[in-house]
mmCIF file of C-alpha atoms in Angstrom:
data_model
loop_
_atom_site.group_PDB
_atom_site.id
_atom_site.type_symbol
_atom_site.label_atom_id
_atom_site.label_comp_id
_atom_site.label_asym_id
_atom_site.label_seq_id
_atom_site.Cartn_x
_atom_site.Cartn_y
_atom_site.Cartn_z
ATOM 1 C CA UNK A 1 -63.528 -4.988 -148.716
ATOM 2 C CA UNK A 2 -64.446 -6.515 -145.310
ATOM 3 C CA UNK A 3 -62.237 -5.468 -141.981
ATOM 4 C CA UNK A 4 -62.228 -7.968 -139.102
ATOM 5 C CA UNK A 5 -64.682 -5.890 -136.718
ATOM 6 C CA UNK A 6 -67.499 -6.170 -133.765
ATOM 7 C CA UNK A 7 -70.033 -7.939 -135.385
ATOM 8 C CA UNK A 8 -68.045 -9.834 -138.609
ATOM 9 C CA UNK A 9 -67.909 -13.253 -139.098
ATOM 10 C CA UNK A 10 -64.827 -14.256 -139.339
ATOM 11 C CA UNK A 11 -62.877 -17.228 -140.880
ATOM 12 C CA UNK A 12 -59.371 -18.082 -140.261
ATOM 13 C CA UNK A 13 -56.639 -20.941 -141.281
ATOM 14 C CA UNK A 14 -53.988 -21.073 -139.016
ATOM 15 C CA UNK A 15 -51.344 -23.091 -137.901
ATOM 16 C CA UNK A 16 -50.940 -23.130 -133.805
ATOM 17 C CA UNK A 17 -47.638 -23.740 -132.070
ATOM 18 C CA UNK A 18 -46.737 -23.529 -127.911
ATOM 19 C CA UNK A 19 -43.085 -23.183 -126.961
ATOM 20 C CA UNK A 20 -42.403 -26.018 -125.100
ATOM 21 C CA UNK A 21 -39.702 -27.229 -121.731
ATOM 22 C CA UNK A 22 -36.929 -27.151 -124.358
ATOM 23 C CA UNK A 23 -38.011 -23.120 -125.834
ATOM 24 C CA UNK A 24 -38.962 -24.558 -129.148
ATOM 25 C CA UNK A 25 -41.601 -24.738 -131.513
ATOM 26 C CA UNK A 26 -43.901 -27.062 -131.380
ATOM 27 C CA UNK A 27 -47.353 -27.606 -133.831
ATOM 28 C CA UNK A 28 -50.115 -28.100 -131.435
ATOM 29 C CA UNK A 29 -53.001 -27.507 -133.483
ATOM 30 C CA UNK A 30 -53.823 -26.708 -137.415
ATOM 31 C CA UNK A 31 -56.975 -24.972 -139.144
ATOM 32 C CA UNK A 32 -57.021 -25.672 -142.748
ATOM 33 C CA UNK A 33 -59.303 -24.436 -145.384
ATOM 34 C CA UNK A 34 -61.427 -27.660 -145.435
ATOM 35 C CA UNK A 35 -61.956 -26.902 -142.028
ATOM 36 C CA UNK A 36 -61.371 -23.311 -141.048
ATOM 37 C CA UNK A 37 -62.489 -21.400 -137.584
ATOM 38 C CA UNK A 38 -64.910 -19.338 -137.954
ATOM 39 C CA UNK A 39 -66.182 -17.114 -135.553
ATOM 40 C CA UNK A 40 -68.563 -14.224 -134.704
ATOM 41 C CA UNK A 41 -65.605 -11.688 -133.516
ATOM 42 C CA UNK A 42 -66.314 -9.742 -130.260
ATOM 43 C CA UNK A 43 -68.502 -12.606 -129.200
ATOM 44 C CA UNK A 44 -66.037 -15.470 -129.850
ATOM 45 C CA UNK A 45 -65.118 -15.986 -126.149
ATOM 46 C CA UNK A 46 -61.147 -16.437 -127.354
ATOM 47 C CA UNK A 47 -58.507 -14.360 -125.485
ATOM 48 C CA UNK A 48 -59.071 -10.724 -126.251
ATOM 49 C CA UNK A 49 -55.602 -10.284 -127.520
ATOM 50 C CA UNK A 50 -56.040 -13.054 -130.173
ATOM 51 C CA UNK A 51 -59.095 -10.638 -131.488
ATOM 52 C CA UNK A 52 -56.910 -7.631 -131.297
ATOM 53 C CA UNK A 53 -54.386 -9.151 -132.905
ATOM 54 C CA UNK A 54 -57.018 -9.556 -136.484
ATOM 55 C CA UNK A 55 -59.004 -6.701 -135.852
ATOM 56 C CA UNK A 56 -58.579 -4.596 -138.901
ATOM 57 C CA UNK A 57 -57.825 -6.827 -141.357
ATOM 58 C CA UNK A 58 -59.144 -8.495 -144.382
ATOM 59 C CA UNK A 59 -59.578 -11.264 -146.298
ATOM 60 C CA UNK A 60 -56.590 -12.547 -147.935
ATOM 61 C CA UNK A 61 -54.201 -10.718 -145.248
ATOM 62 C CA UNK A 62 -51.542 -13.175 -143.275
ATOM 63 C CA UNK A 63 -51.027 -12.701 -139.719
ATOM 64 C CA UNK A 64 -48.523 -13.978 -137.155
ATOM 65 C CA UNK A 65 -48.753 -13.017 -133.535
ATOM 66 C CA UNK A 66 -47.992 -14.256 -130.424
ATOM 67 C CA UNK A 67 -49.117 -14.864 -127.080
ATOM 68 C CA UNK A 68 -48.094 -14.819 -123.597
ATOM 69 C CA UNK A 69 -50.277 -16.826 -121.218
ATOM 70 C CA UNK A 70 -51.350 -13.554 -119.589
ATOM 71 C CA UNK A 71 -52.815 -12.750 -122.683
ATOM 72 C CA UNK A 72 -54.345 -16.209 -123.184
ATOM 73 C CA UNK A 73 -55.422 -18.538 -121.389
ATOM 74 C CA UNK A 74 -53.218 -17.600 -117.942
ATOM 75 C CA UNK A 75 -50.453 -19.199 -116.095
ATOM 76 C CA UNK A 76 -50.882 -22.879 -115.174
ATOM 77 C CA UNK A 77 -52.727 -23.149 -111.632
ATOM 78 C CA UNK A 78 -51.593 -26.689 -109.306
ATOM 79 C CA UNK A 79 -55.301 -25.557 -107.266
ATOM 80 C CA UNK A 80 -56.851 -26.558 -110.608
ATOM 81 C CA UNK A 81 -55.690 -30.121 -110.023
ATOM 82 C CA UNK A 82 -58.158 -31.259 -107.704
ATOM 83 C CA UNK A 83 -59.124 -34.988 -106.507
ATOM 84 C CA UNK A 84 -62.834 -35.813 -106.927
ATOM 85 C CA UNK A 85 -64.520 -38.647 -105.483
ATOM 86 C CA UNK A 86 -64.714 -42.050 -107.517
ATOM 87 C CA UNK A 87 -68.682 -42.416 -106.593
ATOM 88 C CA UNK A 88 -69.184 -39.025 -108.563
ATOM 89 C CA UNK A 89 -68.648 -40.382 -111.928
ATOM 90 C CA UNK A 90 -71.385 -43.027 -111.432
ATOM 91 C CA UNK A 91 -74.419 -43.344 -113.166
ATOM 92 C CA UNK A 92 -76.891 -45.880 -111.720
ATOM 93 C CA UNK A 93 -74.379 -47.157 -109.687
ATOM 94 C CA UNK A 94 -71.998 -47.916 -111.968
ATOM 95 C CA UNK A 95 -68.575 -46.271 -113.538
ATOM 96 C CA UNK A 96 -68.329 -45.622 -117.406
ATOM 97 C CA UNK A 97 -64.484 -47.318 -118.747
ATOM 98 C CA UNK A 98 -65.053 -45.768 -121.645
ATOM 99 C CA UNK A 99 -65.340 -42.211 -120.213
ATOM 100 C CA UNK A 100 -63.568 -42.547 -117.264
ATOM 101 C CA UNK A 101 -59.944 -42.933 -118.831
ATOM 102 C CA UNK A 102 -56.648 -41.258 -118.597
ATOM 103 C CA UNK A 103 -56.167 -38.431 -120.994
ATOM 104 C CA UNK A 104 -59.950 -38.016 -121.460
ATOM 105 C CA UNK A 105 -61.296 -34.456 -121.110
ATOM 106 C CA UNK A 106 -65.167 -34.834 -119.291
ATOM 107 C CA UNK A 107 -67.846 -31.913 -118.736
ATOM 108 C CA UNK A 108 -68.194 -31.385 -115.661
ATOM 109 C CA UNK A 109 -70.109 -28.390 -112.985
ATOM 110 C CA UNK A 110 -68.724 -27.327 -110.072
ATOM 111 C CA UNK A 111 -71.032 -26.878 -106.783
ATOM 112 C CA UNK A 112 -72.381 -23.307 -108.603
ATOM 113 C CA UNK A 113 -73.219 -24.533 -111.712
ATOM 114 C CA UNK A 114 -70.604 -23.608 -113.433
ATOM 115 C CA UNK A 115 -69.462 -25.726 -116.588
ATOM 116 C CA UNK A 116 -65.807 -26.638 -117.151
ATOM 117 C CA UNK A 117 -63.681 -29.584 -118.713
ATOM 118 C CA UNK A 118 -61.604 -31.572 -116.426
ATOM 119 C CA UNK A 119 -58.618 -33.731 -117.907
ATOM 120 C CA UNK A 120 -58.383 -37.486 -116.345
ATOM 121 C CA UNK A 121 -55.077 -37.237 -115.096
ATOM 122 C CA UNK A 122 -55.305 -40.338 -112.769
ATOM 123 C CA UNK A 123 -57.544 -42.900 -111.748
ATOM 124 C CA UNK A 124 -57.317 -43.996 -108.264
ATOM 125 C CA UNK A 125 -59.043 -46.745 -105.928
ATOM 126 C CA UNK A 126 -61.488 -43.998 -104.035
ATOM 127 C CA UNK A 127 -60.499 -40.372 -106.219
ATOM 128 C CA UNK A 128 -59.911 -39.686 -109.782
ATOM 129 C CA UNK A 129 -57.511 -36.598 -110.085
ATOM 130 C CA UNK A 130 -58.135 -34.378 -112.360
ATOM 131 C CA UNK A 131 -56.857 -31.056 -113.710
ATOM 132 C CA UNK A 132 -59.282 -28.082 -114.300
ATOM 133 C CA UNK A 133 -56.622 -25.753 -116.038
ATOM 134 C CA UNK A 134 -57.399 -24.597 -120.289
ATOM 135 C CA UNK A 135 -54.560 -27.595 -122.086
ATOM 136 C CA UNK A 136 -53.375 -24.498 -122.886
ATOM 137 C CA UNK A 137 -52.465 -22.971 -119.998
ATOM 138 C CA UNK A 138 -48.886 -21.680 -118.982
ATOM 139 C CA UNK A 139 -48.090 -21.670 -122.538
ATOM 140 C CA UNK A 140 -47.323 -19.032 -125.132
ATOM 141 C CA UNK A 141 -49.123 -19.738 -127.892
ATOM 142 C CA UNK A 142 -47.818 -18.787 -131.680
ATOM 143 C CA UNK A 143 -50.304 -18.406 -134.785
ATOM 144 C CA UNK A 144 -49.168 -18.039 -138.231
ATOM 145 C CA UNK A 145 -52.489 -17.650 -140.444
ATOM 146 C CA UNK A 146 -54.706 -16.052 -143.152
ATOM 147 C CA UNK A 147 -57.700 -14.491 -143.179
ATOM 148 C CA UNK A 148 -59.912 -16.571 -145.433
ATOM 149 C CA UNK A 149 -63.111 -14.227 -145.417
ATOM 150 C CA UNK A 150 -65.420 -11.297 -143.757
ATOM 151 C CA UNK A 151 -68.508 -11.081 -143.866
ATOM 152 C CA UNK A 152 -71.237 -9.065 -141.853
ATOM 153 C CA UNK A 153 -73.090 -11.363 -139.362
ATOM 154 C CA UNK A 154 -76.797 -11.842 -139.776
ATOM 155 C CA UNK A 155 -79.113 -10.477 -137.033
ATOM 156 C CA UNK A 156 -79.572 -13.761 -136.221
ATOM 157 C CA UNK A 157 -76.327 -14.888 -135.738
ATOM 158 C CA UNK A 158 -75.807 -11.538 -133.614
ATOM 159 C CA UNK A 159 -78.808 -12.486 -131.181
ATOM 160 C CA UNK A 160 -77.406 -15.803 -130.927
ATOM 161 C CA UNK A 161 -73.710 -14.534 -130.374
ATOM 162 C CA UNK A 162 -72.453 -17.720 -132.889
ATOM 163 C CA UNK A 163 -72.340 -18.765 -136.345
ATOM 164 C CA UNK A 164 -74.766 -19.819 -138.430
ATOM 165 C CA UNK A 165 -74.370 -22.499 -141.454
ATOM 166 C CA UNK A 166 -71.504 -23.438 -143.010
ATOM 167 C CA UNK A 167 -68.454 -23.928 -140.272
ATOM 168 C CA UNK A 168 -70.962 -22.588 -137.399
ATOM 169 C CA UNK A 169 -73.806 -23.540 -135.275
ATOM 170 C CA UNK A 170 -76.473 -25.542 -136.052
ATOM 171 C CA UNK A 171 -79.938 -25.566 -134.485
#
């Protein structure tokens, strides 16, 4: 049988809690096995401690694990909360309502080229704030899952460094 390796395709359910302001529990985020996560493992660009934590086992084997924002997704930053200029989020002159709404998350690049998704966290007269930090930042973050299936990943999918067909990428 399959062990969750460099190179394996991997698919997951899994139910995701964050400790919240009050220390408990709270469900954040579900993978169920009409929709699972799968991923190419060592390529998956999730926290290396979340792959540590599965590396090794196979399909049909539970899991629960935890992690501290160190080993996620870090500690909450305030200089991710930045104000951008209203003008920037016009095209031809003119602002999207639909886009441009509290709550939304929008791609964005910084002045390198980078790509990152902001959060809408206000919308002023001249600036829209907006916060830069992972929604999951600051938090530990509980999973309590099953391995669902290994399988080796195609050459393909290897070159690619995603998942093909069913629950992947599609070209």
């Amino acid at each position: 049988m399959a062990q969750i390796s460099e190179n394996k395709v991997v698919t997951i359910t899994y139910d995701l809690s964050v400790t919240d302001e009050n220390q408990e529990k709270v469900l954040v985020e579900s993978a169920e096995e009409d929709a699972p996560m799968v991923f190419l493992f060592g390529q998956s660009g999730l926290p290396e401690e979340f792959e540590r934590q599965l590396s090794g086992k196979s399909t049909g084997d539970s899991f629960t694990f935890s992690l501290t924002p160190e080993q996620a997704y870090g500690e909450y930053d305030e200089q991710a909360v930045v104000e951008i200029p209203k003008n920037v989020f016009e095209i031809d002159g003119q602002i999207d309502g639909e886009m441009l709404q509290v709550g939304n998350f929008l791609p964005m690049a910084d002045n390198q080229g980078h790509h990152m998704q902001g959060k809408v966290l206000e919308i002023g007269d001249s600036a829209v704030k907006m916060d830069f930090n992972h929604p999951l930042a600051g938090m530990v973050m509980h999973f309590d899952g099953k391995v669902a299936e290994v399988r080796e990943a195609t050459q393909e999918e290897m070159d690619h460094g995603h998942v093909h067909g069913e629950g992947g990428h599609h070209h």
